[in-house]
């Protein structure tokens, strides 16, 4: 599956993409609220400006991913791997953030109640 196929399935109402392999995929400014990416390989994926409100990213691998200006309100990032990820300007209010963040960029991110 590639990013375009996933977005088509999402538009059709599918939300469960648990364990998908989408390293380097482009989801720039995509609406993926409520998506389930648990255990997914999203290394280097571009979620810049995307809406991931209420998304499940638990145990997802997001090493080096771009999540700048993304909306991750109430998202579940439990045990996610965000080493070197860019979360600058991301909205993470209410998110579950028990994850690996070594070298991650949180400049200007909203972490209220996270």
GROMACS .gro file of C-alpha atoms in nm:
model
  114
    1UNK     CA    1   0.000   0.000   0.000
    2UNK     CA    2   0.120   0.351  -0.071
    3UNK     CA    3   0.009   0.688   0.072
    4UNK     CA    4  -0.238   0.756  -0.210
    5UNK     CA    5  -0.409   0.418  -0.162
    6UNK     CA    6  -0.429   0.475   0.213
    7UNK     CA    7  -0.585   0.819   0.167
    8UNK     CA    8  -0.842   0.672  -0.071
    9UNK     CA    9  -0.934   0.400   0.180
   10UNK     CA   10  -0.948   0.661   0.458
   11UNK     CA   11  -1.184   0.876   0.249
   12UNK     CA   12  -1.401   0.566   0.210
   13UNK     CA   13  -1.433   0.531   0.587
   14UNK     CA   14  -1.153   0.290   0.674
   15UNK     CA   15  -0.952   0.392   0.982
   16UNK     CA   16  -0.754   0.080   1.077
   17UNK     CA   17  -0.408   0.081   0.922
   18UNK     CA   18  -0.238  -0.101   1.205
   19UNK     CA   19   0.113  -0.225   1.118
   20UNK     CA   20   0.133  -0.068   0.771
   21UNK     CA   21   0.473  -0.014   0.608
   22UNK     CA   22   0.478   0.344   0.483
   23UNK     CA   23   0.829   0.472   0.548
   24UNK     CA   24   0.888   0.802   0.368
   25UNK     CA   25   0.521   0.844   0.275
   26UNK     CA   26   0.382   1.193   0.212
   27UNK     CA   27   0.076   1.293   0.414
   28UNK     CA   28   0.139   1.668   0.410
   29UNK     CA   29  -0.173   1.852   0.536
   30UNK     CA   30  -0.383   1.533   0.514
   31UNK     CA   31  -0.687   1.482   0.736
   32UNK     CA   32  -0.626   1.153   0.919
   33UNK     CA   33  -0.816   1.218   1.242
   34UNK     CA   34  -0.898   0.900   1.430
   35UNK     CA   35  -0.665   0.685   1.219
   36UNK     CA   36  -0.508   0.375   1.373
   37UNK     CA   37  -0.137   0.357   1.288
   38UNK     CA   38  -0.050   0.135   1.587
   39UNK     CA   39   0.271  -0.054   1.520
   40UNK     CA   40   0.312   0.108   1.179
   41UNK     CA   41   0.648   0.178   1.015
   42UNK     CA   42   0.635   0.549   0.932
   43UNK     CA   43   1.010   0.622   0.932
   44UNK     CA   44   1.074   0.957   0.763
   45UNK     CA   45   0.706   1.009   0.675
   46UNK     CA   46   0.588   1.365   0.615
   47UNK     CA   47   0.286   1.459   0.828
   48UNK     CA   48   0.360   1.832   0.819
   49UNK     CA   49   0.038   2.024   0.891
   50UNK     CA   50  -0.165   1.701   0.898
   51UNK     CA   51  -0.466   1.645   1.125
   52UNK     CA   52  -0.399   1.339   1.341
   53UNK     CA   53  -0.642   1.430   1.621
   54UNK     CA   54  -0.741   1.123   1.818
   55UNK     CA   55  -0.504   0.905   1.616
   56UNK     CA   56  -0.349   0.591   1.761
   57UNK     CA   57   0.025   0.591   1.696
   58UNK     CA   58   0.112   0.355   1.981
   59UNK     CA   59   0.424   0.149   1.910
   60UNK     CA   60   0.459   0.324   1.572
   61UNK     CA   61   0.807   0.390   1.435
   62UNK     CA   62   0.829   0.757   1.340
   63UNK     CA   63   1.208   0.800   1.342
   64UNK     CA   64   1.296   1.119   1.156
   65UNK     CA   65   0.931   1.186   1.067
   66UNK     CA   66   0.809   1.538   0.996
   67UNK     CA   67   0.517   1.625   1.223
   68UNK     CA   68   0.574   2.000   1.216
   69UNK     CA   69   0.254   2.200   1.263
   70UNK     CA   70   0.058   1.872   1.282
   71UNK     CA   71  -0.251   1.848   1.501
   72UNK     CA   72  -0.211   1.555   1.741
   73UNK     CA   73  -0.474   1.656   1.997
   74UNK     CA   74  -0.574   1.355   2.211
   75UNK     CA   75  -0.345   1.130   2.001
   76UNK     CA   76  -0.197   0.815   2.159
   77UNK     CA   77   0.182   0.805   2.114
   78UNK     CA   78   0.240   0.541   2.385
   79UNK     CA   79   0.567   0.354   2.318
   80UNK     CA   80   0.610   0.527   1.981
   81UNK     CA   81   0.963   0.581   1.850
   82UNK     CA   82   1.002   0.950   1.762
   83UNK     CA   83   1.382   0.972   1.767
   84UNK     CA   84   1.488   1.272   1.560
   85UNK     CA   85   1.129   1.358   1.465
   86UNK     CA   86   1.030   1.718   1.394
   87UNK     CA   87   0.733   1.821   1.608
   88UNK     CA   88   0.794   2.196   1.590
   89UNK     CA   89   0.469   2.387   1.615
   90UNK     CA   90   0.271   2.065   1.665
   91UNK     CA   91  -0.049   2.073   1.869
   92UNK     CA   92  -0.017   1.792   2.125
   93UNK     CA   93  -0.268   1.899   2.390
   94UNK     CA   94  -0.415   1.600   2.569
   95UNK     CA   95  -0.187   1.356   2.385
   96UNK     CA   96  -0.040   1.046   2.553
   97UNK     CA   97   0.335   1.100   2.519
   98UNK     CA   98   0.504   0.802   2.683
   99UNK     CA   99   0.745   0.758   2.392
  100UNK     CA  100   1.112   0.780   2.285
  101UNK     CA  101   1.196   1.138   2.185
  102UNK     CA  102   1.578   1.153   2.171
  103UNK     CA  103   1.674   1.441   1.943
  104UNK     CA  104   1.313   1.531   1.865
  105UNK     CA  105   1.234   1.897   1.797
  106UNK     CA  106   0.946   2.038   2.006
  107UNK     CA  107   1.010   2.407   1.947
  108UNK     CA  108   0.687   2.609   1.966
  109UNK     CA  109   0.483   2.288   2.020
  110UNK     CA  110   0.168   2.304   2.234
  111UNK     CA  111   0.206   2.040   2.506
  112UNK     CA  112  -0.074   2.151   2.738
  113UNK     CA  113  -0.228   1.860   2.931
  114UNK     CA  114  -0.012   1.614   2.739
   0.00000   0.00000   0.00000
